[in-house]
Coordinates of C-alpha atoms in Angstrom, one line a residue:
M1 CA 222.6 165.0 128.8
N2 CA 224.8 165.1 125.8
E3 CA 228.0 167.0 124.8
F4 CA 225.9 169.7 123.2
D5 CA 223.8 170.7 126.2
E6 CA 226.2 173.6 127.0
W7 CA 224.6 175.3 123.9
I8 CA 221.2 175.4 125.5
G9 CA 220.4 178.9 126.7
F10 CA 222.9 180.5 124.2
E11 CA 221.3 183.8 123.2
R12 CA 221.9 186.6 120.7
R13 CA 220.1 189.7 119.6
A14 CA 219.9 191.5 116.3
S15 CA 217.9 194.5 115.1
D16 CA 216.7 195.8 111.8
V17 CA 214.4 198.5 110.4
I18 CA 211.7 197.7 107.8
S19 CA 212.7 200.2 105.2
P20 CA 210.5 201.3 102.2
R21 CA 213.0 199.5 99.9
L22 CA 212.8 196.2 101.9
A23 CA 209.0 196.4 101.9
D24 CA 208.8 197.1 98.2
H25 CA 211.2 194.3 97.3
F26 CA 209.2 192.0 99.6
R27 CA 205.9 192.9 97.9
V28 CA 207.2 192.4 94.4
T29 CA 208.7 189.1 95.3
L30 CA 205.5 187.9 96.8
D31 CA 203.6 189.5 93.9
D32 CA 199.8 188.8 94.2
V33 CA 200.2 186.5 97.3
L34 CA 200.1 189.4 99.7
P35 CA 196.7 190.5 100.9
D36 CA 195.7 194.1 100.9
G37 CA 196.7 196.2 103.8
P38 CA 199.9 197.8 105.4
D39 CA 201.0 194.6 107.2
L40 CA 203.7 192.4 105.7
P41 CA 203.0 188.8 106.8
G42 CA 206.2 186.8 106.7
I43 CA 208.7 189.7 106.5
Q44 CA 210.0 188.6 109.9
W45 CA 212.1 186.0 108.1
C46 CA 213.8 188.7 106.1
L47 CA 215.0 190.8 109.1
A48 CA 218.5 191.0 110.5
P49 CA 219.9 188.1 108.4
D50 CA 223.3 186.6 109.3
A51 CA 226.1 188.4 107.5
C52 CA 229.4 186.7 107.8
A53 CA 232.8 187.1 106.0
P54 CA 233.5 184.4 103.4
A55 CA 236.0 182.7 105.8
D56 CA 233.1 182.1 108.2
L57 CA 230.8 180.3 105.7
G58 CA 230.4 176.5 105.6
R59 CA 230.5 174.4 102.5
D60 CA 226.7 175.0 102.0
G61 CA 227.1 178.8 101.9
H62 CA 225.5 179.2 105.3
P63 CA 227.4 180.6 108.3
K64 CA 229.5 177.8 109.8
T65 CA 228.1 175.8 112.6
G66 CA 229.7 176.4 115.9
M67 CA 229.1 180.2 115.8
F68 CA 225.5 180.5 116.8
L69 CA 224.1 177.1 115.9
P70 CA 226.0 174.1 117.4
K71 CA 228.4 172.1 115.3
L72 CA 226.5 168.7 115.3
P73 CA 228.3 165.8 113.5
L74 CA 225.9 166.0 110.6
P75 CA 226.6 168.2 107.6
R76 CA 223.2 169.1 106.1
R77 CA 220.9 171.7 107.7
M78 CA 217.3 172.6 106.8
W79 CA 214.1 174.0 108.2
A80 CA 211.9 171.3 109.8
S81 CA 209.0 173.1 111.5
G82 CA 207.9 176.0 113.6
E83 CA 205.1 177.6 115.7
L84 CA 204.3 181.3 115.8
L85 CA 202.2 183.2 118.2
I86 CA 201.3 186.5 116.6
S87 CA 200.1 189.5 118.5
G88 CA 200.8 192.2 115.9
G89 CA 202.0 192.8 112.4
F90 CA 205.0 194.6 110.9
Q91 CA 204.9 197.7 108.8
V92 CA 207.3 200.1 107.1
G93 CA 209.3 202.1 109.6
D94 CA 209.1 199.5 112.4
A95 CA 212.5 199.0 114.2
V96 CA 212.4 195.3 115.1
T97 CA 214.7 193.5 117.7
R98 CA 214.9 189.7 117.5
T99 CA 216.1 187.8 120.5
S100 CA 217.1 184.2 119.6
T101 CA 217.7 181.5 122.2
I102 CA 218.7 177.8 121.7
S103 CA 216.2 175.9 123.9
D104 CA 216.7 172.2 123.0
I105 CA 219.1 169.8 121.1
R106 CA 218.1 166.2 120.4
F107 CA 219.2 163.3 118.3
K108 CA 217.2 160.4 116.8
K109 CA 217.3 157.9 114.0
G110 CA 215.0 158.3 111.0
R111 CA 214.4 156.3 107.9
S112 CA 217.2 158.1 106.2
G113 CA 219.7 157.8 109.0
D114 CA 220.8 159.9 112.0
L115 CA 219.1 163.2 112.6
G116 CA 219.8 166.1 114.9
F117 CA 217.2 168.6 115.9
V118 CA 218.0 172.1 117.3
T119 CA 215.1 174.2 118.6
V120 CA 215.5 178.0 118.5
D121 CA 213.1 180.4 120.2
H122 CA 212.8 183.8 118.5
R123 CA 211.1 186.8 120.0
Y124 CA 210.4 189.8 117.7
E125 CA 209.8 193.1 119.5
V126 CA 209.0 196.6 118.4
G127 CA 209.5 199.2 121.1
G128 CA 209.8 196.5 123.7
E129 CA 206.5 195.0 122.8
A130 CA 206.4 191.4 121.5
R131 CA 204.8 191.1 118.0
I132 CA 205.8 187.5 117.2
S133 CA 207.1 184.6 119.3
E134 CA 208.4 181.7 117.3
R135 CA 209.7 178.3 118.2
Q136 CA 211.7 177.0 115.2
M137 CA 213.2 173.6 114.7
I138 CA 216.2 173.0 112.5
V139 CA 217.1 169.5 111.4
Y140 CA 220.6 168.3 110.7
R141 CA 221.2 165.2 108.6
D142 CA 223.9 163.2 106.9
D143 CA 224.7 163.3 103.2
P144 CA 222.7 160.8 101.1
A145 CA 224.4 157.7 100.0
P146 CA 225.4 157.9 96.3
D147 CA 223.3 154.9 95.4
A148 CA 220.3 155.6 97.7
P149 CA 217.0 155.9 95.8
A150 CA 215.2 159.2 96.1
P151 CA 212.2 158.9 98.5
V152 CA 208.8 159.0 96.8
P153 CA 206.3 161.2 98.7
P154 CA 202.7 160.0 98.9
Q155 CA 200.1 161.6 96.6
A156 CA 198.2 164.5 98.1
E157 CA 194.6 163.8 99.2
R158 CA 191.9 165.8 97.5
W159 CA 190.8 168.9 99.4
E160 CA 187.6 170.9 99.4
T161 CA 189.4 174.3 99.3
V162 CA 188.3 177.7 100.4
H163 CA 191.3 179.3 98.6
A164 CA 193.8 178.0 96.0
Q165 CA 196.6 179.9 94.3
E166 CA 199.1 178.9 91.7
I167 CA 202.7 180.2 91.9
E168 CA 205.3 179.7 89.2
T169 CA 208.6 178.6 90.7
N170 CA 211.8 179.5 88.8
P171 CA 215.4 180.4 89.5
T172 CA 214.6 184.2 89.4
L173 CA 212.1 183.8 92.2
L174 CA 214.7 181.8 94.2
F175 CA 217.4 184.4 93.6
R176 CA 215.1 187.3 94.6
Y177 CA 214.1 185.6 97.9
S178 CA 217.7 184.7 98.6
A179 CA 218.6 188.3 98.1
L180 CA 215.8 189.5 100.4
T181 CA 217.0 187.2 103.2
F182 CA 220.8 187.3 102.5
N183 CA 220.5 183.5 102.3
G184 CA 223.6 181.9 100.8
H185 CA 222.5 178.3 101.0
R186 CA 223.8 176.8 97.7
I187 CA 220.8 174.4 97.3
H188 CA 218.8 177.5 96.1
Y189 CA 221.2 178.5 93.2
D190 CA 224.0 176.0 92.7
H191 CA 222.5 173.2 90.7
P192 CA 225.6 170.8 90.8
Y193 CA 225.9 171.3 94.6
A194 CA 222.1 170.7 95.2
T195 CA 222.1 167.5 93.1
D196 CA 225.5 166.0 93.5
V197 CA 226.3 166.8 97.1
E198 CA 222.9 167.1 98.8
G199 CA 221.1 164.7 96.6
Y200 CA 218.1 166.8 95.5
A201 CA 216.5 166.5 92.1
G202 CA 217.2 170.2 91.4
L203 CA 217.3 173.6 93.0
V204 CA 215.2 173.8 96.2
V205 CA 212.5 176.4 96.9
H206 CA 213.2 178.0 100.4
G207 CA 211.2 176.7 103.3
P208 CA 210.7 180.2 104.7
L209 CA 209.3 181.3 101.3
Q210 CA 206.7 178.5 101.4
A211 CA 205.8 179.3 105.0
T212 CA 205.4 183.0 103.9
W213 CA 203.0 182.0 101.1
M214 CA 201.0 180.0 103.7
Q215 CA 201.0 182.8 106.3
N216 CA 199.7 185.3 103.7
V217 CA 197.0 182.9 102.4
A218 CA 195.9 182.4 106.1
T219 CA 195.7 186.2 106.5
R220 CA 193.7 186.5 103.3
V221 CA 191.2 183.8 104.1
L222 CA 190.8 184.7 107.8
G223 CA 190.5 188.4 106.9
R224 CA 193.1 189.2 109.6
A225 CA 196.5 188.1 110.8
P226 CA 196.3 184.6 112.4
R227 CA 196.9 184.5 116.1
S228 CA 198.8 181.3 115.8
F229 CA 200.5 179.7 112.8
S230 CA 202.3 176.4 112.9
Y231 CA 204.2 174.9 109.9
R232 CA 206.0 171.7 109.0
G233 CA 208.1 170.7 106.0
L234 CA 207.3 167.3 104.5
S235 CA 209.2 167.1 101.2
P236 CA 211.5 169.4 99.2
L237 CA 209.8 171.6 96.6
I238 CA 212.0 171.5 93.5
C239 CA 212.2 174.6 91.5
G240 CA 210.4 174.5 88.1
G241 CA 206.7 174.4 87.3
K242 CA 203.8 175.4 89.5
A243 CA 203.3 175.2 93.2
I244 CA 199.8 175.4 94.5
V245 CA 199.0 177.0 97.9
E246 CA 195.6 176.1 99.1
A247 CA 193.5 176.2 102.3
R248 CA 190.5 174.4 103.8
E249 CA 188.6 174.6 107.0
G250 CA 189.8 172.0 109.5
E251 CA 188.7 170.8 112.9
N252 CA 191.5 172.8 114.7
G253 CA 191.6 175.9 112.5
L254 CA 192.4 176.8 108.9
E255 CA 194.6 174.2 107.2
I256 CA 197.0 175.3 104.5
R257 CA 199.4 173.4 102.4
V258 CA 201.9 173.8 99.5
R259 CA 201.5 171.2 96.8
N260 CA 203.7 170.4 93.9
G261 CA 201.4 170.9 90.9
E262 CA 203.0 168.5 88.5
E263 CA 203.6 165.5 90.8
N264 CA 200.8 166.2 93.3
F265 CA 202.6 165.8 96.6
V266 CA 202.6 168.1 99.7
T267 CA 205.9 169.9 100.4
M268 CA 204.8 172.0 103.4
Q269 CA 201.7 172.2 105.6
A270 CA 200.4 174.6 108.2
T271 CA 197.5 175.3 110.6
A272 CA 196.3 178.8 111.4
T273 CA 193.8 180.1 114.0

């Protein structure tokens, strides 16, 4: 037990409708990553975003902790990993209800210091029928020490790919995805904040955007929506240059990853079945 266990079970609901405008903006932002068809893989992360008054925003531009997410004693928040069970897709006109429940809070020490992990279960329903169940993990961490060297990710191993696609990352792409998701996190648009406060080498490409790329590649390669999709962040993808989204056949399903094209390290990986 810890002082934050009272948050476990905390639940909230939000609803949204997939409008033609939202679908069009999603398609042009994803450009040629989306496969053909009416479904919009990954649009669930654009639905019913948090909308708070400026007084309710934290220093990072996200809603303050202590509202839905607990206020852990660590200032930085980011996506860590997630698992999706997919029983249906989303299309224009769908009225989607998302129920989000905090299911676990844990602390541990990592190589970079103290870490807090909050697990949130999301259930996306249309007409009372579950389309996606997601277990998402959010990691909290401390600010980097000013003199701490930046970690150097390992070089990516060579893959025999069944699909590979290059995506140009630039501030316009980050702006458009932030607008789609009403994501005010300053690491995606405020260069001094991203580098001086959070210690990144530049603006950071959104974790949900990378996961969306991979979910769409999985749909394209499998020829259908995956039944399960699990993702995990490994390293920040810094804006500028090319990202490579690629897939290969693995022992436990299709393996997908996002690789930094210039420095050749993996920023996010996934498995789909």
